[in-house]
Short mmCIF file of C-alpha atoms and ligand atoms in Angstrom, two decimals:
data_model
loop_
_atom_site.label_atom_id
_atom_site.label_comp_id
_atom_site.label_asym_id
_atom_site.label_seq_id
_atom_site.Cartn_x
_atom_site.Cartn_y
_atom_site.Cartn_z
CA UNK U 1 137.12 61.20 54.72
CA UNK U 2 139.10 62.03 58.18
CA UNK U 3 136.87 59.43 59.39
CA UNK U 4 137.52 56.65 57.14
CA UNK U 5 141.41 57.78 57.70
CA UNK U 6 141.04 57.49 61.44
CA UNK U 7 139.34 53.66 60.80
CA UNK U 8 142.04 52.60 59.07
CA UNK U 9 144.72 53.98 60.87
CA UNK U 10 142.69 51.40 63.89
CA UNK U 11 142.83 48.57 61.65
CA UNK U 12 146.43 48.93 60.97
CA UNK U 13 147.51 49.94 64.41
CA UNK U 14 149.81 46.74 64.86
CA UNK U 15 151.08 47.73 61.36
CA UNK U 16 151.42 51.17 62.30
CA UNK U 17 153.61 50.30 65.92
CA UNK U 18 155.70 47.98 63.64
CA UNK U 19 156.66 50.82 61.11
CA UNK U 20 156.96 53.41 64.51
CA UNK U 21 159.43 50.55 65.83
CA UNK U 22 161.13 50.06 63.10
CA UNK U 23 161.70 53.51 62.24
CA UNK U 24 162.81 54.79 65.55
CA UNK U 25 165.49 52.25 64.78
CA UNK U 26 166.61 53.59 62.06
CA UNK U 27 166.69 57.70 62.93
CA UNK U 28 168.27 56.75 65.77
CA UNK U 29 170.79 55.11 63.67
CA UNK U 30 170.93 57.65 60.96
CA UNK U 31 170.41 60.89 63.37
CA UNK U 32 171.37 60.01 66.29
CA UNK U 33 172.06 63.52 67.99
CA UNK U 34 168.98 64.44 66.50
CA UNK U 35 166.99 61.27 67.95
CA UNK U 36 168.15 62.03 71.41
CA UNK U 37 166.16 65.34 71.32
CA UNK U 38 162.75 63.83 70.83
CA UNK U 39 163.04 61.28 74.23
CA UNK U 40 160.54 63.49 75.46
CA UNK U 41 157.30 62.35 73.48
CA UNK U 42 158.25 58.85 74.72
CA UNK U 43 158.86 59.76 78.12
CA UNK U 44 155.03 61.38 77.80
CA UNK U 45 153.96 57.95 76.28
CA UNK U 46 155.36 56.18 79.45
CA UNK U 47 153.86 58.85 81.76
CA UNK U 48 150.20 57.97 80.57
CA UNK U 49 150.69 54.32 80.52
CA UNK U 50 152.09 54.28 84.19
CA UNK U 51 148.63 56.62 84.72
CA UNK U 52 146.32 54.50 84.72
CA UNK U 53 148.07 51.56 86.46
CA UNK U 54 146.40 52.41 90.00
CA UNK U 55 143.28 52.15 88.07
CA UNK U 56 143.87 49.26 85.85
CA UNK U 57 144.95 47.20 88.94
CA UNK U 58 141.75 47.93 91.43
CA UNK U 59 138.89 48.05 88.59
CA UNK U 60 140.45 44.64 87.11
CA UNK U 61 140.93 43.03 90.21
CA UNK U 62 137.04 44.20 91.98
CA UNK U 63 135.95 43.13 88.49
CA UNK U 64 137.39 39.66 89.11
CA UNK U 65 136.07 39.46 92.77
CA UNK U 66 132.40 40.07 91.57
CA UNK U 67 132.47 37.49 88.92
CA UNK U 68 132.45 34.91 92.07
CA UNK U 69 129.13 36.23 92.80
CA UNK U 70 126.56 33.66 92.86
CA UNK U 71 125.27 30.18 94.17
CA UNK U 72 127.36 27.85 95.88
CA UNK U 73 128.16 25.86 93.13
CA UNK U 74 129.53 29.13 91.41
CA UNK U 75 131.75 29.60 94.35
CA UNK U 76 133.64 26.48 94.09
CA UNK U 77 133.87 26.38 90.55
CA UNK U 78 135.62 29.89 91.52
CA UNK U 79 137.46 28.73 94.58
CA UNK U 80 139.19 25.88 91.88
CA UNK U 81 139.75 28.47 89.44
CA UNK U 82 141.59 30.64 91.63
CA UNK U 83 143.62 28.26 92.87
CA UNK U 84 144.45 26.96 89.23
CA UNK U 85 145.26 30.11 88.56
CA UNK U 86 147.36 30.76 91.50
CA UNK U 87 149.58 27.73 91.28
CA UNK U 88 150.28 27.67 87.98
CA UNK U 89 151.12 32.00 87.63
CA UNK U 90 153.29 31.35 90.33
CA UNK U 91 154.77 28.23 88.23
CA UNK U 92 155.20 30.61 85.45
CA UNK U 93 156.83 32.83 87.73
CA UNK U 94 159.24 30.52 88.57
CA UNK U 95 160.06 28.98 85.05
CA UNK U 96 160.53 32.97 83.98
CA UNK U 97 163.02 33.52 86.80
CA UNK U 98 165.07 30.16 86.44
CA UNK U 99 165.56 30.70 83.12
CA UNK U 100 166.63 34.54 83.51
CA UNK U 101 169.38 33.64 86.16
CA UNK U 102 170.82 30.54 83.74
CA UNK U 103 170.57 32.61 80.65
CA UNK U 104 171.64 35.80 82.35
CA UNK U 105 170.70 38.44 79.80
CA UNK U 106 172.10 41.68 80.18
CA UNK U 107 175.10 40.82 81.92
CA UNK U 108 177.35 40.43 78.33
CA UNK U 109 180.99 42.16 78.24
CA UNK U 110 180.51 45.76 77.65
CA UNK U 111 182.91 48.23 79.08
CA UNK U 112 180.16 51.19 79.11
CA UNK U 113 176.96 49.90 78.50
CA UNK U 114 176.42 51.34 81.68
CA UNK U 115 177.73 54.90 81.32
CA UNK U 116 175.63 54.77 78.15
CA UNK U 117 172.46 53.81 80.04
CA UNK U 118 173.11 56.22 82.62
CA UNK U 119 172.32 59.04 79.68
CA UNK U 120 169.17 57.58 79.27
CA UNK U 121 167.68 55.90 82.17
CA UNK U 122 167.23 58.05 85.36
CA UNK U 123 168.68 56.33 88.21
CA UNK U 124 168.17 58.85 91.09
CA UNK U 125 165.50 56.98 92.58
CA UNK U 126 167.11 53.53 92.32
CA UNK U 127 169.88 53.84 94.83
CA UNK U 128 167.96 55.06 98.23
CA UNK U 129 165.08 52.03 97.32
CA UNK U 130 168.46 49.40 97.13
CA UNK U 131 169.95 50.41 100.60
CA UNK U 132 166.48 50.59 102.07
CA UNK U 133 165.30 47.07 101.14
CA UNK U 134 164.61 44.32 103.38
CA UNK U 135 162.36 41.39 103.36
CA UNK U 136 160.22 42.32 105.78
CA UNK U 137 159.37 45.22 103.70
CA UNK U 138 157.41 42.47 101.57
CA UNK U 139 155.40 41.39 104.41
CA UNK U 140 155.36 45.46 105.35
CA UNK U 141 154.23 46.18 101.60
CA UNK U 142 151.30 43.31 101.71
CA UNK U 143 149.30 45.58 104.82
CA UNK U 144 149.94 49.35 103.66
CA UNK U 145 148.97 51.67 106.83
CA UNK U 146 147.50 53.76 104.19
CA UNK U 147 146.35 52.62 101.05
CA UNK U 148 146.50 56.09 99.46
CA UNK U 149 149.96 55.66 99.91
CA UNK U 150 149.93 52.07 98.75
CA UNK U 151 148.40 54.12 95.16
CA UNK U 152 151.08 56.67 95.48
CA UNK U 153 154.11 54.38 96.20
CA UNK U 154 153.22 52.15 93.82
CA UNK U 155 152.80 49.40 95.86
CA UNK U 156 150.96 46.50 94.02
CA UNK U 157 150.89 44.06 96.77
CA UNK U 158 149.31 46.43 99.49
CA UNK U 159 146.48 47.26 96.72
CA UNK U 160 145.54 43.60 95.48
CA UNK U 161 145.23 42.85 99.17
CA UNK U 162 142.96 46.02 100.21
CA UNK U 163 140.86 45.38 96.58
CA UNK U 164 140.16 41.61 97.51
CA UNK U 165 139.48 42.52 100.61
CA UNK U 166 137.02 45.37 100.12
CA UNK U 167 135.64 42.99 97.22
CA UNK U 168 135.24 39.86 99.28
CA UNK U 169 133.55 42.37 102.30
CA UNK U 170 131.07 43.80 98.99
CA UNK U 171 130.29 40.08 98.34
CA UNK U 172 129.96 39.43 101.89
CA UNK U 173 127.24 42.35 103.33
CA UNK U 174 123.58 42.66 102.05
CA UNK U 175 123.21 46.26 101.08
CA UNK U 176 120.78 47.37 98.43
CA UNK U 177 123.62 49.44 96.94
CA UNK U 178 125.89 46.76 96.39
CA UNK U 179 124.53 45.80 92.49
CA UNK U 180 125.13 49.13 91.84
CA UNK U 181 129.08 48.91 92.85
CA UNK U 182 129.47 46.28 90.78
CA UNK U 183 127.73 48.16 87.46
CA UNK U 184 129.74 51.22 88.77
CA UNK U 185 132.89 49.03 88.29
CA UNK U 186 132.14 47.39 85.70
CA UNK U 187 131.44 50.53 84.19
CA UNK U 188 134.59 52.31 85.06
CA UNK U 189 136.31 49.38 84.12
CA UNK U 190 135.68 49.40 81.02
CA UNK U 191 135.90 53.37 80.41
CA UNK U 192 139.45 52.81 82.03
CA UNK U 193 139.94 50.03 79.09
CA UNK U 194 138.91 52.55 76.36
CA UNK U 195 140.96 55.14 77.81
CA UNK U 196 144.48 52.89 77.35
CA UNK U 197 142.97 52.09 73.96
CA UNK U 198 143.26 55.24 73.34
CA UNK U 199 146.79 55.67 74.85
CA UNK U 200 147.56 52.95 72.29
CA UNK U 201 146.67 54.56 69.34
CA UNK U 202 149.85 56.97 70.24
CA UNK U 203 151.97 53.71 70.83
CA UNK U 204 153.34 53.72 67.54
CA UNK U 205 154.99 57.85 68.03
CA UNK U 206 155.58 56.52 71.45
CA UNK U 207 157.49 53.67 70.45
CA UNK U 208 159.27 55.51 67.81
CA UNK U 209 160.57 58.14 70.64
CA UNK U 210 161.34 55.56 72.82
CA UNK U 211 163.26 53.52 69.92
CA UNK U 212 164.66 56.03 68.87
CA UNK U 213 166.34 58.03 71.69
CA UNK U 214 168.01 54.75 73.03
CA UNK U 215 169.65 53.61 69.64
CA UNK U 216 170.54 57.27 69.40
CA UNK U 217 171.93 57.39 72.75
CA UNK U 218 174.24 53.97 71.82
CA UNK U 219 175.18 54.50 68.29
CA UNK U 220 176.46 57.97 69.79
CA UNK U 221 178.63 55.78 72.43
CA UNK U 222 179.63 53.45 69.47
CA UNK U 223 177.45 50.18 71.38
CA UNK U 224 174.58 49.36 69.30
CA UNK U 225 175.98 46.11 68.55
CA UNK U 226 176.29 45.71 72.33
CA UNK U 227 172.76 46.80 72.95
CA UNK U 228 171.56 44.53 69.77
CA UNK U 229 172.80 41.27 71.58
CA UNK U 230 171.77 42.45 74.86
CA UNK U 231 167.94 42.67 74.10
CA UNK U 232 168.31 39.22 71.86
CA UNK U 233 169.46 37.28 74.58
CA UNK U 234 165.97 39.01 76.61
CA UNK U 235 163.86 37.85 73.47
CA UNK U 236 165.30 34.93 73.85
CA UNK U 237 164.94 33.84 77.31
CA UNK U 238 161.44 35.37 77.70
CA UNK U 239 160.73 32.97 74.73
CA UNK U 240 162.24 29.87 76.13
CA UNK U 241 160.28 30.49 79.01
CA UNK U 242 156.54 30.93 77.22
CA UNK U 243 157.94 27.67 75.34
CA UNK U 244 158.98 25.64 78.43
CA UNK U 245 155.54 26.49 79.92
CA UNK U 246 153.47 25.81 76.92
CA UNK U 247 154.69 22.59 76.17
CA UNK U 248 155.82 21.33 79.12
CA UNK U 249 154.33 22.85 82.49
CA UNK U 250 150.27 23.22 81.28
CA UNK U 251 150.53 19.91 79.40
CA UNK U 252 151.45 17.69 82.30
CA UNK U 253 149.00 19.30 84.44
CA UNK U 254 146.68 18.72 81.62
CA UNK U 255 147.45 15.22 81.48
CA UNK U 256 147.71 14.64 85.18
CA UNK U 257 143.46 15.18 85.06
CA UNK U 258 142.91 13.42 82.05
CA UNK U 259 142.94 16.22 79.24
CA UNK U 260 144.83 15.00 76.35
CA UNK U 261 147.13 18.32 75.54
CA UNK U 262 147.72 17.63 71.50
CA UNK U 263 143.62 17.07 70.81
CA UNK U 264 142.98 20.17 73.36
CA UNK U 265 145.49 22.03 71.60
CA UNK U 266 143.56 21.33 68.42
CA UNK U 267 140.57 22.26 69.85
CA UNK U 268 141.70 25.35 70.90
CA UNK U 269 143.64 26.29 67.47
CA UNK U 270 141.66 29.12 66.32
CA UNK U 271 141.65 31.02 70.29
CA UNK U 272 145.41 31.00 70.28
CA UNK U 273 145.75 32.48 66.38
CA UNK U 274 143.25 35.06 67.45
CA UNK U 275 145.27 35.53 70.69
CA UNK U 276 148.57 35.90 68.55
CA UNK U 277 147.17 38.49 66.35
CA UNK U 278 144.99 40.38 68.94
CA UNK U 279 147.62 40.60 71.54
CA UNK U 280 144.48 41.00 73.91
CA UNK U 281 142.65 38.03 75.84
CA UNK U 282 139.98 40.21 76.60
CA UNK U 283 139.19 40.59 72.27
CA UNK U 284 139.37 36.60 72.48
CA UNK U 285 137.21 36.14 74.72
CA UNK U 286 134.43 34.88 72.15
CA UNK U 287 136.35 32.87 70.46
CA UNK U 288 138.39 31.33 73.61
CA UNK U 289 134.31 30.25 74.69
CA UNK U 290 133.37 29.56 71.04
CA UNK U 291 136.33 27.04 71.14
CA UNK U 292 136.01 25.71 74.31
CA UNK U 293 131.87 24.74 73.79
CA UNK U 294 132.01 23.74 70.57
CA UNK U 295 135.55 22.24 69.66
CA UNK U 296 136.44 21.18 73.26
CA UNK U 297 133.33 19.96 74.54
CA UNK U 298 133.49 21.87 77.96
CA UNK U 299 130.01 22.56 78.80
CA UNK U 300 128.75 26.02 78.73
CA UNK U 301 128.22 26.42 82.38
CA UNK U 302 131.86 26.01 83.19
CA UNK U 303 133.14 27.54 79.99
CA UNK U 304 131.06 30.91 80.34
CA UNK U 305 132.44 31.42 84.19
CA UNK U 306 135.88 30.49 84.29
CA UNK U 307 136.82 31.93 80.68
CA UNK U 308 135.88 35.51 81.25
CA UNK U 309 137.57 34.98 85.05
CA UNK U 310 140.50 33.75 83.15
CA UNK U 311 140.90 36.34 80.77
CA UNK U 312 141.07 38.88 83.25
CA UNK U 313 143.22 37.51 85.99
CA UNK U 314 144.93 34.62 84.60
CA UNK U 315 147.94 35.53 82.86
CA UNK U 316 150.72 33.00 82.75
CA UNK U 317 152.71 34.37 79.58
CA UNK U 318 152.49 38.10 81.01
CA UNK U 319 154.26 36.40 84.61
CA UNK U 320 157.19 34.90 82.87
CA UNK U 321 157.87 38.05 80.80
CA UNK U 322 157.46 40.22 83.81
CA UNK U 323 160.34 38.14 85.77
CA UNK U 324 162.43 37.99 82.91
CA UNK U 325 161.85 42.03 81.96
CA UNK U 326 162.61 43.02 85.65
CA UNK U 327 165.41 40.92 85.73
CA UNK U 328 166.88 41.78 82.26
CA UNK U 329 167.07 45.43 83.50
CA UNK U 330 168.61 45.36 85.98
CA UNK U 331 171.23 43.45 85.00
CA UNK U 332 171.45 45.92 81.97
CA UNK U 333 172.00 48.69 84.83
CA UNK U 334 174.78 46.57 87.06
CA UNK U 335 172.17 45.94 89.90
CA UNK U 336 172.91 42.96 91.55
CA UNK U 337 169.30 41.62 93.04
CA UNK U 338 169.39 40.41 96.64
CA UNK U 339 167.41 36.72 97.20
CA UNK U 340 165.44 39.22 98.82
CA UNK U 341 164.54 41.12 95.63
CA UNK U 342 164.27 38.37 93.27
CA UNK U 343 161.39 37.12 96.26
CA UNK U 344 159.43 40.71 95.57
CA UNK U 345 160.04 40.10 92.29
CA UNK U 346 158.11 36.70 92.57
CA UNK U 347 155.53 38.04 94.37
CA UNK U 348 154.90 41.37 92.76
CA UNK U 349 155.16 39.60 88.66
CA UNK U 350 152.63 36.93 89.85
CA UNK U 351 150.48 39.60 91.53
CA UNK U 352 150.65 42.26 88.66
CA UNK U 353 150.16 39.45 85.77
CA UNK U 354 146.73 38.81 88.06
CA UNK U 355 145.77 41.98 87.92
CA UNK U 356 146.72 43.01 84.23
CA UNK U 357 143.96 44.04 82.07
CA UNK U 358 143.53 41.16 78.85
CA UNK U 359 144.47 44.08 76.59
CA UNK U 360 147.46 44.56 74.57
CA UNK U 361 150.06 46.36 76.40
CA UNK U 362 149.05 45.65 79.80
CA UNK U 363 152.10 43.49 80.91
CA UNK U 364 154.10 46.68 80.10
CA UNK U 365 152.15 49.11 81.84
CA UNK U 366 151.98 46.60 85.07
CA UNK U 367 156.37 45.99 84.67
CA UNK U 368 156.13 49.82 86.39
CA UNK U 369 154.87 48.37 89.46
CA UNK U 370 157.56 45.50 89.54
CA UNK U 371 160.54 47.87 88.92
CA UNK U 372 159.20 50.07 91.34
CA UNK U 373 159.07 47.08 94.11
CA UNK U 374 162.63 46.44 93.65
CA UNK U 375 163.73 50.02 93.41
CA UNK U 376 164.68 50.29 89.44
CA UNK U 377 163.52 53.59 87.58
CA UNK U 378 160.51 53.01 85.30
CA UNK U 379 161.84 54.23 82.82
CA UNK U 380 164.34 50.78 82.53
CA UNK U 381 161.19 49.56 79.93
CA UNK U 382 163.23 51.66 77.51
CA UNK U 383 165.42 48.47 77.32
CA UNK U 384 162.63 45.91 76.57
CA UNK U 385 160.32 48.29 74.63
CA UNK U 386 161.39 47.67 71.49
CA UNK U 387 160.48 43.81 71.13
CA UNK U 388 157.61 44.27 73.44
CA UNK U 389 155.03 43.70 70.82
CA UNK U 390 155.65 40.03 69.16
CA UNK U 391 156.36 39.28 72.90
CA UNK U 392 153.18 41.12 73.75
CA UNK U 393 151.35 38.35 70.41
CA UNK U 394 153.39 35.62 71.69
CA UNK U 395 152.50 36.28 75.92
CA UNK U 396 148.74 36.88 74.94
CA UNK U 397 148.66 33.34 73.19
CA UNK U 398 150.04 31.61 76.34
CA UNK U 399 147.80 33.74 78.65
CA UNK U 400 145.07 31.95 76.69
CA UNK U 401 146.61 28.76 76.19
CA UNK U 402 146.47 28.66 80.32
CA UNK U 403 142.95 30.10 80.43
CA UNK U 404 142.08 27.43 77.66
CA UNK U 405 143.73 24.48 79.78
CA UNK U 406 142.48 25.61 83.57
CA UNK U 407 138.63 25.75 81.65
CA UNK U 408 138.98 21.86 80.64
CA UNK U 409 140.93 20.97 83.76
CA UNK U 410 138.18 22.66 86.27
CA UNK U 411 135.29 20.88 84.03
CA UNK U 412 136.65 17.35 84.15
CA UNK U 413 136.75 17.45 88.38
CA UNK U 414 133.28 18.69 87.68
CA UNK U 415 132.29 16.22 85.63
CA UNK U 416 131.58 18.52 82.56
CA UNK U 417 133.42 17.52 79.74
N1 LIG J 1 148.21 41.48 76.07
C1 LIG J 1 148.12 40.55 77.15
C2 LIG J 1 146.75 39.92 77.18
O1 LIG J 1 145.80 40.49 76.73
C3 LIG J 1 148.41 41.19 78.47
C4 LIG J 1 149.83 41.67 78.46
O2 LIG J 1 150.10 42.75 77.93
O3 LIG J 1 150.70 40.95 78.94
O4 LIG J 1 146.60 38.82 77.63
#
């Protein structure tokens, strides 16, 4: 009976995070002074996401280095992919941070939106990592003295660089022990996997809190209206931004080597749908190949390596709602980002939407790692949580859609489609 209870409650989870959503909402409207009083369930909900972000980031990106094990063939195909997958995160980057400093969420009339914040949203940190940032801090960040410190700090860039690095060296040296690394990994990557499923099942309590405690916080301060257009202008830019890559970016490059984008697009119909529903590229994974063999016609040798690769480390949608997130909050707290910033910000959102797990939630445990870089408190996701999950549905398709298009693209220079 508890079984078949705890089943369900696993088939229904999305269900389940909509009704915790929505019903934070509405205590926090209802009972607000009593709302504010349970912020601490979702400040424990944050504290184990942001756990397992060290992990997530080294086991995902090793993973990824070890899938370009193999002949020579295998390592071009890989060298292509990475590079697909470089310029066009970075593109997505880019599109995500245009459209966030034309649109300019956040930064609406509202006399004490940020007095209001300041109830919720620690800011103690924030100020000594503004007056201590300079740009050769990025370059400083990329080769940590001490990658322990790197974990500790938070410092994504330091750890992608010492990960590739050890994994390219693990590639590189003939040891008998190496195959067992890479099960080790792979192993601990996926018990690190199962362990944010498991964080997930408390999303929808977590979300609730989180919900919650901020409406509370503003309907106290008479601003929910405020807050209400604040996070749809976000929704809407990170939106215009998924759009203006989906349709626009990926399809020219598409075209540019001969894949038609409307027929592909066909092709790849029922990957995206699963994608949308799934929130998780990782969950469609099978279908991504199914679609790719048999309703694409990319042949199985390049589908089967660069689809997995993709689903792991290519995340386009997850870039452009990083940029946008980062950049929404802090205009929501009356930081003003430096060129300098907005670079880290570039460079950390490509770099964390690499190494995000293909799981739902994973772009919001990774936006930790990009606040951090630019000094903003962690706890600023408070501000984009509650629309994170149709963004999460809508990111995953795109992250997909990109894989989808970089498989075809990487096939036809091969000659396999
Ligand atoms: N859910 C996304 C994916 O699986 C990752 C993210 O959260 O952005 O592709």
């Amino acid at each position: 009976m508890l079984r078949n209870l705890a089943a369900l409650y696993k088939q229904h989870l999305q269900t389940f995070m909509f009704i915790g959503i929505i019903g934070g909402a509405l205590f926090g409207f209802l009972l607000p002074e009593l709302s504010v009083q349970t912020a601490l369930i979702g400040e424990l909900f944050l504290r184990l996401l942001s756990l397992l972000v060290v992990p997530v980031i080294v086991l995902s990106m090793l993973a990824g280095v070890f899938n370009l094990k193999g002949s020579e063939n295998i390592a071009r195909i890989g060298l292509k992919a990475i590079l697909y997958y470089a310029t066009t995160t970075a593109l997505a980057v880019v599109v995500g941070l245009t459209l966030v400093n034309i649109i300019q969420p956040g930064t609406g009339d509202s006399p004490n939106r940020e007095k209001v914040l300041a109830e919720v949203i620690t800011t103690d940190t924030m100020q000594e990592a503004k007056a201590s940032f300079r740009l050769s801090d990025v370059a400083r960040n990329i080769v940590p003295k001490n990658i322990f410190q790197a974990a500790t700090e938070g410092n994504v860039l330091g750890l992608i660089f010492f990960t590739i690095f050890l994994g390219v060296a693990l590639l590189q040296i003939k040891h008998p022990g190496v195959d067992a690394v890479m099960s080790s990994t792979s192993a601990l990557f996926d018990g690190v996997l199962w362990m944010i499923e498991q964080i997930l099942l408390l999303a929808p309590l977590g979300f609730f809190s989180l919900i919650a405690s901020l409406v509370g916080e503003f309907v106290l301060e008479e601003s929910l209206l405020q807050l209400g257009v604040d996070i749809g202008w976000y929704t809407l830019t990170v939106v215009s931004g998924l759009l203006v890559h989906a349709l626009i970016i990926l399809p020219v490059l598409a075209s540019l080597f001969r894949v038609s984008p409307l027929s592909f697009a066909q092709a790849m119909f029922p990957a995206l749908t699963t994608a949308f529903s799934t929130a998780s590229s990782s969950a469609t994974l099978p279908v991504t190949l199914d679609s790719l063999e048999h309703r694409a016609g990319v042949s199985n040798k390049i589908a089967s390596f660069v689809a997995p690769l993709g689903a792991t480390v290519n995340m386009d949608g997850t870039a452009i709602y990083e940029a946008v997130a980062v950049v929404f909050i802090a205009n929501m707290l009356g930081v003003d980002l430096s060129g300098t910033q907005q670079l880290m910000i570039f460079l950390t959102a490509t770099f964390s939407a690499i190494g995000a797990a293909g799981i739902p939630g994973a772009g919001l445990i990774m936006m930790v790692l990009v606040l951090h870089s630019v000094g903003l408190p962690a706890d600023g996701i408070k501000l984009v949580v509650v629309v994170d999950r149709v963004l999460d549905m809508l990111r995953t398709s795109i992250n997909v859609w990109g894989d989808s298009i970089g498989a075809a693209i990487i096939a036809r220079t091969e000659e396999q489609r």
